[in-house]
């Protein structure tokens, strides 16, 4: 790479008279053969890797249609990458995940709490924050993406990933609700329900676009909470009802 | 056209090809660029781990929302590498987290760089693959680069390894000098203290001459030993190279590296345990044992035949791998920008000039609602930023062929990422991207920054100046009239940068 080479050549180089005696030129013929072999292997490996990465990030095309499997085998799991950053279009909807719980209060009555907007909670935690945590920025957002991508519109899970995503969401929700202390002191969570609220971002002031910004809800069925669904050893509040 | 002319025309590309091959086999290119990305990625990951210290159990712990069992099921399918799957105990998790922190610190400082780069990769992959739904683009960059860094000789400058190497050379030079002194040259001490002062020290002139002719050898030797320190344990017998035994015996005790071999044995033992546990697939076993074996081989060759041809061959191979990895790192950075840019071009919002408005309206990426609203009020500004972003990202890979334009664009992108860090609340993503950009920074600029860092350290830690332990600065000076700026700078910069 030219720009880079120039930078390097600014360094003091080995004295020219002996320059030919370093690197491959300093070796005897037998060693040179080995070095040449290494040169070929390394160059080939680097080019092959870059070609694979290129095909991985490129749109579906003739080559990827034919050799998709070979490319995937090379790329996954460690070289997976996705650089469609805010592309082709940035997300234009605020999707918030909300949850409510059915709790049994200390006096033994069962009641349903109101909806807690967990995403709004995250959003508030990010406000004015120079160092937002992944737990505020990615955890719930990506868990919901995972759920949506592994379920059909009837909320039927697709294979292992579907099941896992359901458990994941449930555990996050229980963890977050636990922090909210729903139903007051001594109450225990028996069931939870999750829904998403999707609202289009209103177009900018200067735009004459008309966009419906009324929210759309997607409501999931009620889920029973078992001790297995309670992360970070906070099980005490559920175990009683868990039976 | 005569035959001779045609022959001549053919010769040129062949000659430049030969020059190129000589270059990529003889030197590990971009010592400052690889050092700065080593420091950058290690620091980014370190800061991230520190930031998430209170949340570590929720993110990666065995009983987090994405618990050990769920991770196990997913990893059984995708076969990602993570040592966290070896045990579901909290103790093991804490150990891995601490080791990840520690390896980041040590890689940043450049202590046993090549060994630490492997441990750094293990830490990054282990934590990220454990909870793949926790990361974002920044994690992805660090993930890839941690793998590539293993293949580079990224501790050539701005590292504790470089300092150790320099000190060993100083010790050796002192040995040479004392030999010369015996031969009837008094006043060596004064010479060392303030060498370039001409006149009085004219007697030293011939020695400079000798040193100068020895320079190519010195450079080779430096390159040789670079990896010696890199691999961490090959420095034994360093002093043997080119010196008579009796002269070096006493100094060998001072400079012989004991930590390296110990580290090597410990890691070999750990790797044996892991192998017998049967947790690793044959691919990873091959990689880790291969790296371990390579370090051992290097040490043995360095010790038995430091000037031998096998040693030179190892150096050639290490340079080749380094240069290829550096090329891959640069290409990867270009791919990131190209992908981000070309996909944007296809989006209607990037076309109508409103794209930048939208992320600022999302709850997850708007730490400063007032700022977002203020920006949202300026349609033209939003459009300029939107178009500018796409133009810069698409253009960047092509500007590498022109140094000046490349540097302008580089500055623009570093600035944009700094803005993104604050405005979109993505500090670690931005830091990772800025680090990736830094691989394209010109050497002269990096050295200037190194100089500033050294001066800053001088101001902050005046007591820790070089030479305070009575060790004169030799290598930068013994080349006479023109002190080698590189080693002089290393001397000043040390490990702070």
CSV table of N, CA, C and O in Angstrom, one decimal, chain A residues 2-4 7 11 18 22 24 27-28 31 39 42 49 53 57-59 77-78 80-86 88-90 92-94 126-128 130-135 137-139 142 146 160 164 168 171 201-202 204 206 209 231-233, chain B residues 25 29-30 51-52 55 58 63-67 70 73 77-78 80-81 129 132-136 139-141 143 148 216 220 309 320 324 326 332 335 340 343-344 347-350 357 361-364 366-368 376 379 400-401 425 443 486:
chain,number,residue,atom,x,y,z
A,2,UNK,N,0.7,2.0,-1.0
A,2,UNK,CA,1.6,3.1,-1.3
A,2,UNK,C,1.7,4.1,-0.1
A,2,UNK,O,2.8,4.3,0.4
A,3,UNK,N,0.6,4.6,0.3
A,3,UNK,CA,0.7,5.6,1.4
A,3,UNK,C,1.4,5.1,2.6
A,3,UNK,O,2.2,5.8,3.2
A,4,UNK,N,1.2,3.8,2.8
A,4,UNK,CA,1.9,3.2,4.0
A,4,UNK,C,3.3,3.0,3.8
A,4,UNK,O,4.2,3.3,4.6
A,7,UNK,N,5.4,6.0,4.3
A,7,UNK,CA,5.6,6.3,5.7
A,7,UNK,C,6.7,5.5,6.2
A,7,UNK,O,7.6,6.1,7.0
A,11,UNK,N,11.7,5.9,7.7
A,11,UNK,CA,12.6,5.4,8.7
A,11,UNK,C,14.0,5.2,8.2
A,11,UNK,O,14.2,5.0,7.0
A,18,UNK,N,24.9,-3.2,2.2
A,18,UNK,CA,24.6,-4.6,2.7
A,18,UNK,C,23.2,-5.0,2.6
A,18,UNK,O,22.8,-6.0,3.1
A,22,UNK,N,20.2,-9.0,3.7
A,22,UNK,CA,19.1,-9.3,4.7
A,22,UNK,C,17.9,-10.0,4.0
A,22,UNK,O,17.8,-9.9,2.8
A,24,UNK,N,15.5,-12.7,2.5
A,24,UNK,CA,15.6,-13.9,1.8
A,24,UNK,C,17.0,-14.0,1.1
A,24,UNK,O,17.5,-15.1,0.9
A,27,UNK,N,20.0,-15.9,2.7
A,27,UNK,CA,20.0,-17.3,2.9
A,27,UNK,C,20.7,-18.1,1.8
A,27,UNK,O,20.8,-17.6,0.6
A,28,UNK,N,21.1,-19.3,2.1
A,28,UNK,CA,21.6,-20.1,1.0
A,28,UNK,C,20.5,-20.7,0.2
A,28,UNK,O,19.3,-20.6,0.6
A,31,UNK,N,17.8,-22.9,2.0
A,31,UNK,CA,16.9,-22.2,2.8
A,31,UNK,C,16.0,-21.2,2.1
A,31,UNK,O,14.9,-20.9,2.4
A,39,UNK,N,6.7,-17.9,1.6
A,39,UNK,CA,6.2,-16.7,1.0
A,39,UNK,C,4.9,-17.1,0.2
A,39,UNK,O,3.9,-16.4,0.3
A,42,UNK,N,2.0,-18.1,2.7
A,42,UNK,CA,1.5,-16.9,3.4
A,42,UNK,C,0.7,-16.0,2.5
A,42,UNK,O,-0.4,-15.6,2.8
A,49,UNK,N,-8.1,-15.6,2.5
A,49,UNK,CA,-8.9,-15.1,3.6
A,49,UNK,C,-9.6,-13.8,3.2
A,49,UNK,O,-10.8,-13.7,3.5
A,53,UNK,N,-13.6,-13.1,3.1
A,53,UNK,CA,-14.2,-12.1,3.9
A,53,UNK,C,-15.0,-11.2,2.9
A,53,UNK,O,-16.2,-10.8,3.2
A,57,UNK,N,-19.1,-10.4,3.1
A,57,UNK,CA,-19.8,-9.1,3.3
A,57,UNK,C,-20.5,-8.6,2.1
A,57,UNK,O,-21.3,-7.7,2.1
A,58,UNK,N,-20.1,-9.1,0.9
A,58,UNK,CA,-20.7,-8.7,-0.3
A,58,UNK,C,-22.2,-9.1,-0.4
A,58,UNK,O,-22.6,-10.1,0.2
A,59,UNK,N,-23.0,-8.5,-1.2
A,59,UNK,CA,-24.4,-8.9,-1.4
A,59,UNK,C,-24.3,-10.3,-2.1
A,59,UNK,O,-23.3,-10.7,-2.7
A,77,UNK,N,-17.1,-19.7,12.9
A,77,UNK,CA,-17.8,-18.7,13.7
A,77,UNK,C,-16.9,-17.5,14.0
A,77,UNK,O,-17.4,-16.4,14.4
A,78,UNK,N,-15.6,-17.6,13.8
A,78,UNK,CA,-14.7,-16.5,14.3
A,78,UNK,C,-14.6,-15.3,13.4
A,78,UNK,O,-14.1,-14.3,13.8
A,80,UNK,N,-17.0,-14.0,11.5
A,80,UNK,CA,-18.3,-13.4,11.1
A,80,UNK,C,-18.3,-11.9,11.3
A,80,UNK,O,-17.6,-11.4,12.2
A,81,UNK,N,-18.9,-11.2,10.4
A,81,UNK,CA,-18.9,-9.7,10.5
A,81,UNK,C,-20.0,-9.1,9.7
A,81,UNK,O,-20.5,-9.7,8.8
A,82,UNK,N,-20.5,-8.0,10.2
A,82,UNK,CA,-21.6,-7.3,9.5
A,82,UNK,C,-21.4,-5.8,9.7
A,82,UNK,O,-21.4,-5.3,10.7
A,83,UNK,N,-21.1,-5.2,8.5
A,83,UNK,CA,-20.8,-3.8,8.6
A,83,UNK,C,-21.8,-2.9,7.9
A,83,UNK,O,-21.6,-1.8,7.5
A,84,UNK,N,-23.1,-3.5,7.9
A,84,UNK,CA,-24.1,-2.6,7.3
A,84,UNK,C,-24.6,-1.7,8.4
A,84,UNK,O,-25.7,-1.8,9.0
A,85,UNK,N,-23.7,-0.8,8.8
A,85,UNK,CA,-23.9,0.1,9.9
A,85,UNK,C,-24.9,1.2,9.5
A,85,UNK,O,-24.7,2.0,8.6
A,86,UNK,N,-26.1,1.1,10.1
A,86,UNK,CA,-27.2,2.1,9.8
A,86,UNK,C,-27.5,2.0,8.3
A,86,UNK,O,-27.8,3.0,7.7
A,88,UNK,N,-28.9,-0.6,4.8
A,88,UNK,CA,-29.1,0.5,3.8
A,88,UNK,C,-29.9,1.7,4.3
A,88,UNK,O,-29.6,2.8,3.9
A,89,UNK,N,-30.8,1.4,5.3
A,89,UNK,CA,-31.5,2.6,5.9
A,89,UNK,C,-31.3,2.4,7.4
A,89,UNK,O,-31.4,1.3,7.9
A,90,UNK,N,-31.2,3.6,8.1
A,90,UNK,CA,-31.2,3.5,9.5
A,90,UNK,C,-32.5,3.1,10.0
A,90,UNK,O,-33.5,3.3,9.3
A,92,UNK,N,-35.9,3.3,11.6
A,92,UNK,CA,-36.8,4.5,11.7
A,92,UNK,C,-37.9,4.3,12.6
A,92,UNK,O,-38.9,5.0,12.6
A,93,UNK,N,-37.8,3.3,13.5
A,93,UNK,CA,-38.8,3.0,14.5
A,93,UNK,C,-38.2,2.9,15.9
A,93,UNK,O,-37.1,2.3,16.0
A,94,UNK,N,-38.9,3.4,16.8
A,94,UNK,CA,-38.5,3.1,18.2
A,94,UNK,C,-39.3,1.9,18.6
A,94,UNK,O,-40.5,1.9,18.7
A,126,UNK,N,-29.3,5.8,29.5
A,126,UNK,CA,-28.3,6.3,28.5
A,126,UNK,C,-28.2,7.8,28.5
A,126,UNK,O,-27.2,8.4,28.2
A,127,UNK,N,-29.3,8.5,28.8
A,127,UNK,CA,-29.4,9.9,28.7
A,127,UNK,C,-28.3,10.6,29.5
A,127,UNK,O,-28.1,10.3,30.7
A,128,UNK,N,-27.5,11.4,28.8
A,128,UNK,CA,-26.4,12.2,29.5
A,128,UNK,C,-25.3,11.3,30.0
A,128,UNK,O,-24.4,11.7,30.7
A,130,UNK,N,-21.9,9.3,29.2
A,130,UNK,CA,-20.8,9.3,28.3
A,130,UNK,C,-20.3,7.8,28.0
A,130,UNK,O,-19.7,7.5,27.0
A,131,UNK,N,-20.6,7.0,29.0
A,131,UNK,CA,-20.2,5.6,28.8
A,131,UNK,C,-21.4,4.6,29.1
A,131,UNK,O,-21.5,3.9,30.1
A,132,UNK,N,-22.3,4.6,28.1
A,132,UNK,CA,-23.4,3.6,28.2
A,132,UNK,C,-22.9,2.2,28.3
A,132,UNK,O,-21.9,1.8,27.6
A,133,UNK,N,-23.6,1.4,29.1
A,133,UNK,CA,-23.2,0.0,29.2
A,133,UNK,C,-23.9,-0.8,28.1
A,133,UNK,O,-25.0,-0.5,27.7
A,134,UNK,N,-23.3,-1.9,27.8
A,134,UNK,CA,-23.9,-2.9,26.8
A,134,UNK,C,-25.3,-3.4,27.4
A,134,UNK,O,-26.1,-3.8,26.7
A,135,UNK,N,-25.3,-3.4,28.7
A,135,UNK,CA,-26.6,-3.9,29.3
A,135,UNK,C,-27.7,-2.9,29.1
A,135,UNK,O,-28.9,-3.3,29.1
A,137,UNK,N,-27.7,-0.7,26.4
A,137,UNK,CA,-27.8,-0.4,25.0
A,137,UNK,C,-28.1,-1.6,24.1
A,137,UNK,O,-28.8,-1.5,23.1
A,138,UNK,N,-27.5,-2.7,24.4
A,138,UNK,CA,-27.6,-3.9,23.6
A,138,UNK,C,-28.5,-5.0,24.1
A,138,UNK,O,-29.1,-5.7,23.3
A,139,UNK,N,-28.5,-5.2,25.4
A,139,UNK,CA,-29.0,-6.5,25.9
A,139,UNK,C,-30.5,-6.7,25.5
A,139,UNK,O,-30.8,-7.7,24.8
A,142,UNK,N,-31.1,-6.3,21.5
A,142,UNK,CA,-30.7,-7.4,20.6
A,142,UNK,C,-31.4,-8.7,21.0
A,142,UNK,O,-31.7,-9.6,20.1
A,146,UNK,N,-33.5,-10.9,18.4
A,146,UNK,CA,-33.3,-12.4,18.3
A,146,UNK,C,-34.6,-13.1,18.4
A,146,UNK,O,-34.9,-14.0,17.6
A,160,UNK,N,-34.3,-24.6,17.8
A,160,UNK,CA,-33.6,-24.3,19.0
A,160,UNK,C,-33.5,-22.8,19.3
A,160,UNK,O,-33.7,-22.4,20.5
A,164,UNK,N,-34.5,-20.8,22.7
A,164,UNK,CA,-33.5,-20.1,23.5
A,164,UNK,C,-33.9,-18.6,23.6
A,164,UNK,O,-33.7,-18.0,24.6
A,168,UNK,N,-34.4,-16.5,26.9
A,168,UNK,CA,-33.5,-15.3,27.1
A,168,UNK,C,-34.4,-14.1,27.5
A,168,UNK,O,-34.1,-13.4,28.5
A,171,UNK,N,-35.9,-14.4,30.9
A,171,UNK,CA,-34.9,-14.1,32.0
A,171,UNK,C,-34.6,-12.7,32.2
A,171,UNK,O,-34.4,-12.2,33.3
A,201,UNK,N,-40.6,6.8,13.9
A,201,UNK,CA,-40.0,8.1,14.3
A,201,UNK,C,-40.7,9.2,13.4
A,201,UNK,O,-40.8,9.0,12.2
A,202,UNK,N,-41.2,10.2,14.1
A,202,UNK,CA,-41.8,11.3,13.2
A,202,UNK,C,-40.8,11.9,12.3
A,202,UNK,O,-39.6,12.0,12.6
A,204,UNK,N,-38.6,14.6,10.2
A,204,UNK,CA,-38.1,15.8,10.6
A,204,UNK,C,-39.0,17.0,10.3
A,204,UNK,O,-39.8,16.9,9.4
A,206,UNK,N,-38.6,19.8,8.9
A,206,UNK,CA,-38.6,20.4,7.5
A,206,UNK,C,-39.2,19.5,6.4
A,206,UNK,O,-39.4,20.0,5.3
A,209,UNK,N,-43.2,14.9,4.6
A,209,UNK,CA,-43.7,13.5,4.6
A,209,UNK,C,-44.8,13.3,5.7
A,209,UNK,O,-44.7,14.0,6.7
A,231,UNK,N,-32.4,-15.1,36.8
A,231,UNK,CA,-31.0,-15.0,36.7
A,231,UNK,C,-30.3,-14.4,38.0
A,231,UNK,O,-31.0,-13.9,38.8
A,232,UNK,N,-29.0,-14.6,38.0
A,232,UNK,CA,-28.2,-14.0,39.1
A,232,UNK,C,-28.6,-14.3,40.5
A,232,UNK,O,-28.6,-13.4,41.4
A,233,UNK,N,-29.1,-15.5,40.7
A,233,UNK,CA,-29.3,-16.0,42.0
A,233,UNK,C,-30.3,-15.1,42.8
A,233,UNK,O,-30.1,-14.9,44.0
B,25,UNK,N,10.6,-9.8,3.2
B,25,UNK,CA,11.2,-10.9,4.0
B,25,UNK,C,12.2,-10.4,5.0
B,25,UNK,O,12.5,-11.0,6.0
B,29,UNK,N,7.2,-4.7,8.5
B,29,UNK,CA,6.9,-3.3,8.1
B,29,UNK,C,5.9,-2.7,9.2
B,29,UNK,O,5.3,-3.4,9.9
B,30,UNK,N,5.9,-1.4,9.1
B,30,UNK,CA,5.0,-0.6,10.0
B,30,UNK,C,5.1,-0.9,11.4
B,30,UNK,O,4.1,-1.2,12.1
B,51,UNK,N,-15.3,-0.9,32.4
B,51,UNK,CA,-16.6,-0.2,32.4
B,51,UNK,C,-17.7,-1.2,32.9
B,51,UNK,O,-18.6,-0.9,33.6
B,52,UNK,N,-17.5,-2.5,32.3
B,52,UNK,CA,-18.6,-3.5,32.6
B,52,UNK,C,-18.3,-4.3,33.8
B,52,UNK,O,-19.0,-5.3,34.0
B,55,UNK,N,-21.2,-5.0,35.7
B,55,UNK,CA,-22.3,-5.8,35.0
B,55,UNK,C,-21.8,-7.1,34.5
B,55,UNK,O,-22.4,-7.8,33.7
B,58,UNK,N,-24.0,-10.2,34.8
B,58,UNK,CA,-25.2,-10.1,33.9
B,58,UNK,C,-24.9,-10.4,32.5
B,58,UNK,O,-25.6,-11.0,31.7
B,63,UNK,N,-24.7,-17.4,35.5
B,63,UNK,CA,-26.1,-17.3,35.8
B,63,UNK,C,-26.7,-16.0,35.3
B,63,UNK,O,-27.7,-15.5,35.9
B,64,UNK,N,-26.2,-15.4,34.3
B,64,UNK,CA,-26.7,-14.2,33.7
B,64,UNK,C,-28.0,-14.6,32.9
B,64,UNK,O,-28.4,-15.7,32.8
B,65,UNK,N,-28.7,-13.6,32.4
B,65,UNK,CA,-29.9,-13.9,31.6
B,65,UNK,C,-29.6,-14.9,30.5
B,65,UNK,O,-30.4,-15.7,30.2
B,66,UNK,N,-28.5,-14.7,29.8
B,66,UNK,CA,-28.1,-15.7,28.8
B,66,UNK,C,-27.2,-16.7,29.6
B,66,UNK,O,-25.9,-16.5,29.6
B,67,UNK,N,-27.8,-17.7,30.2
B,67,UNK,CA,-27.0,-18.4,31.2
B,67,UNK,C,-26.1,-19.5,30.5
B,67,UNK,O,-26.1,-19.7,29.3
B,70,UNK,N,-27.7,-22.1,28.2
B,70,UNK,CA,-28.2,-21.7,26.9
B,70,UNK,C,-27.0,-21.5,26.0
B,70,UNK,O,-27.1,-21.8,24.8
B,73,UNK,N,-25.8,-24.7,24.6
B,73,UNK,CA,-26.7,-25.2,23.5
B,73,UNK,C,-26.4,-24.5,22.1
B,73,UNK,O,-26.3,-25.2,21.1
B,77,UNK,N,-23.8,-25.8,18.5
B,77,UNK,CA,-24.1,-25.7,17.1
B,77,UNK,C,-23.1,-24.9,16.3
B,77,UNK,O,-22.8,-25.3,15.1
B,78,UNK,N,-22.6,-23.8,16.8
B,78,UNK,CA,-21.8,-22.9,16.0
B,78,UNK,C,-20.3,-23.1,16.3
B,78,UNK,O,-19.5,-22.6,15.5
B,80,UNK,N,-18.1,-22.1,18.3
B,80,UNK,CA,-17.3,-20.9,18.6
B,80,UNK,C,-16.3,-21.2,19.7
B,80,UNK,O,-16.6,-22.1,20.6
B,81,UNK,N,-15.2,-20.5,19.8
B,81,UNK,CA,-14.2,-20.8,20.8
B,81,UNK,C,-14.5,-20.0,22.0
B,81,UNK,O,-14.6,-18.7,22.0
B,129,UNK,N,-17.8,-14.7,22.6
B,129,UNK,CA,-18.5,-15.9,22.1
B,129,UNK,C,-19.4,-16.5,23.1
B,129,UNK,O,-20.4,-17.2,22.8
B,132,UNK,N,-23.1,-13.9,22.6
B,132,UNK,CA,-23.0,-13.3,21.3
B,132,UNK,C,-24.1,-12.2,21.1
B,132,UNK,O,-24.0,-11.4,20.2
B,133,UNK,N,-25.1,-12.2,21.9
B,133,UNK,CA,-26.2,-11.2,21.7
B,133,UNK,C,-25.9,-10.0,22.6
B,133,UNK,O,-26.8,-9.1,22.8
B,134,UNK,N,-24.7,-9.8,23.1
B,134,UNK,CA,-24.4,-8.7,23.9
B,134,UNK,C,-23.6,-7.6,23.1
B,134,UNK,O,-23.6,-6.5,23.5
B,135,UNK,N,-23.0,-8.0,22.1
B,135,UNK,CA,-22.0,-7.1,21.4
B,135,UNK,C,-22.6,-6.2,20.3
B,135,UNK,O,-23.8,-6.4,20.0
B,136,UNK,N,-21.8,-5.3,19.8
B,136,UNK,CA,-22.2,-4.5,18.7
B,136,UNK,C,-21.0,-4.4,17.7
B,136,UNK,O,-20.0,-5.2,17.9
B,139,UNK,N,-17.4,-4.5,19.3
B,139,UNK,CA,-17.0,-5.8,19.7
B,139,UNK,C,-16.5,-6.6,18.5
B,139,UNK,O,-15.5,-7.4,18.6
B,140,UNK,N,-17.2,-6.5,17.4
B,140,UNK,CA,-16.9,-7.2,16.2
B,140,UNK,C,-15.5,-6.9,15.7
B,140,UNK,O,-14.7,-7.7,15.3
B,141,UNK,N,-15.2,-5.6,15.7
B,141,UNK,CA,-13.9,-5.1,15.2
B,141,UNK,C,-12.8,-5.7,16.1
B,141,UNK,O,-11.8,-6.3,15.7
B,143,UNK,N,-12.9,-8.3,18.0
B,143,UNK,CA,-12.9,-9.8,17.8
B,143,UNK,C,-11.9,-10.1,16.7
B,143,UNK,O,-11.0,-10.9,16.8
B,148,UNK,N,-6.1,-11.2,14.3
B,148,UNK,CA,-5.0,-10.8,13.4
B,148,UNK,C,-3.7,-10.4,14.2
B,148,UNK,O,-2.6,-10.6,13.7
B,216,UNK,N,24.7,-2.6,9.5
B,216,UNK,CA,23.8,-3.5,8.9
B,216,UNK,C,23.6,-4.8,9.8
B,216,UNK,O,22.6,-5.2,10.0
B,220,UNK,N,20.3,-6.2,11.5
B,220,UNK,CA,19.8,-7.6,11.4
B,220,UNK,C,19.7,-8.2,12.8
B,220,UNK,O,18.7,-8.8,13.1
B,309,UNK,N,21.8,-19.9,10.0
B,309,UNK,CA,20.9,-19.7,8.9
B,309,UNK,C,19.4,-20.0,9.2
B,309,UNK,O,18.5,-19.4,8.8
B,320,UNK,N,7.3,-12.4,7.1
B,320,UNK,CA,6.3,-12.7,6.1
B,320,UNK,C,4.9,-12.7,6.7
B,320,UNK,O,4.0,-12.1,6.2
B,324,UNK,N,1.9,-10.0,6.1
B,324,UNK,CA,0.6,-10.5,5.5
B,324,UNK,C,-0.5,-10.1,6.5
B,324,UNK,O,-1.5,-9.6,6.0
B,326,UNK,N,-0.5,-7.7,8.6
B,326,UNK,CA,-0.7,-6.2,8.5
B,326,UNK,C,-1.5,-5.8,7.3
B,326,UNK,O,-2.4,-5.0,7.3
B,332,UNK,N,-9.0,-5.3,5.9
B,332,UNK,CA,-10.2,-5.4,6.7
B,332,UNK,C,-10.8,-4.1,7.0
B,332,UNK,O,-12.0,-3.9,6.9
B,335,UNK,N,-12.5,-2.9,4.0
B,335,UNK,CA,-13.8,-3.6,3.8
B,335,UNK,C,-14.9,-3.1,4.7
B,335,UNK,O,-16.0,-3.0,4.3
B,340,UNK,N,-19.9,-0.5,4.7
B,340,UNK,CA,-20.7,0.5,5.3
B,340,UNK,C,-21.2,1.5,4.3
B,340,UNK,O,-22.3,1.9,4.3
B,343,UNK,N,-23.4,-0.1,1.0
B,343,UNK,CA,-24.8,-0.4,1.4
B,343,UNK,C,-25.6,0.8,1.7
B,343,UNK,O,-26.8,0.8,1.5
B,344,UNK,N,-25.0,1.8,2.2
B,344,UNK,CA,-25.7,3.1,2.5
B,344,UNK,C,-26.2,3.7,1.2
B,344,UNK,O,-27.4,4.2,1.2
B,347,UNK,N,-29.7,2.9,0.3
B,347,UNK,CA,-30.8,3.3,1.1
B,347,UNK,C,-31.5,4.6,0.8
B,347,UNK,O,-30.8,5.6,0.5
B,348,UNK,N,-32.8,4.6,0.8
B,348,UNK,CA,-33.5,5.8,0.4
B,348,UNK,C,-33.2,7.0,1.3
B,348,UNK,O,-33.2,8.1,0.9
B,349,UNK,N,-33.0,6.7,2.6
B,349,UNK,CA,-32.8,7.8,3.5
B,349,UNK,C,-31.4,8.4,3.3
B,349,UNK,O,-31.2,9.6,3.6
B,350,UNK,N,-30.5,7.6,2.9
B,350,UNK,CA,-29.1,8.2,2.6
B,350,UNK,C,-29.2,8.9,1.3
B,350,UNK,O,-28.4,9.8,1.1
B,357,UNK,N,-30.6,12.0,10.7
B,357,UNK,CA,-31.6,12.4,11.6
B,357,UNK,C,-32.1,11.3,12.4
B,357,UNK,O,-32.4,11.4,13.6
B,361,UNK,N,-32.9,10.0,16.8
B,361,UNK,CA,-34.2,9.9,17.4
B,361,UNK,C,-34.5,8.6,18.1
B,361,UNK,O,-35.6,8.4,18.6
B,362,UNK,N,-33.6,7.7,18.0
B,362,UNK,CA,-33.8,6.4,18.6
B,362,UNK,C,-33.4,6.4,20.1
B,362,UNK,O,-32.3,7.0,20.4
B,363,UNK,N,-34.2,5.8,20.9
B,363,UNK,CA,-33.9,5.9,22.4
B,363,UNK,C,-32.5,5.3,22.7
B,363,UNK,O,-31.8,5.8,23.6
B,364,UNK,N,-32.1,4.2,22.0
B,364,UNK,CA,-30.8,3.6,22.3
B,364,UNK,C,-29.6,4.4,22.0
B,364,UNK,O,-28.5,4.1,22.4
B,366,UNK,N,-29.5,8.0,21.7
B,366,UNK,CA,-29.6,9.4,21.8
B,366,UNK,C,-29.4,9.8,23.3
B,366,UNK,O,-30.3,10.1,24.0
B,367,UNK,N,-28.1,9.9,23.7
B,367,UNK,CA,-27.8,10.2,25.1
B,367,UNK,C,-28.1,11.7,25.3
B,367,UNK,O,-28.2,12.1,26.5
B,368,UNK,N,-28.1,12.5,24.3
B,368,UNK,CA,-28.3,14.0,24.4
B,368,UNK,C,-29.5,14.4,23.6
B,368,UNK,O,-29.4,15.0,22.5
B,376,UNK,N,-31.7,18.2,14.6
B,376,UNK,CA,-32.9,17.8,13.7
B,376,UNK,C,-33.5,19.1,13.1
B,376,UNK,O,-34.2,19.0,12.1
B,379,UNK,N,-32.1,21.1,8.5
B,379,UNK,CA,-32.2,20.1,7.4
B,379,UNK,C,-31.0,20.1,6.5
B,379,UNK,O,-30.5,19.0,6.2
B,400,UNK,N,-6.2,5.6,-0.6
B,400,UNK,CA,-4.9,5.0,0.0
B,400,UNK,C,-3.8,5.2,-1.0
B,400,UNK,O,-2.6,5.1,-0.7
B,401,UNK,N,-4.2,5.4,-2.3
B,401,UNK,CA,-3.1,5.5,-3.3
B,401,UNK,C,-2.6,6.9,-3.4
B,401,UNK,O,-1.7,7.2,-4.1
B,425,UNK,N,-23.5,7.9,21.8
B,425,UNK,CA,-23.2,7.1,23.0
B,425,UNK,C,-22.6,5.8,22.7
B,425,UNK,O,-22.9,4.7,23.2
B,443,UNK,N,4.0,7.3,9.5
B,443,UNK,CA,5.0,7.1,10.6
B,443,UNK,C,5.5,8.3,11.2
B,443,UNK,O,5.6,8.4,12.5
B,486,UNK,N,15.4,6.5,15.9
B,486,UNK,CA,14.4,5.5,16.3
B,486,UNK,C,14.7,4.9,17.7
B,486,UNK,O,13.9,4.9,18.5
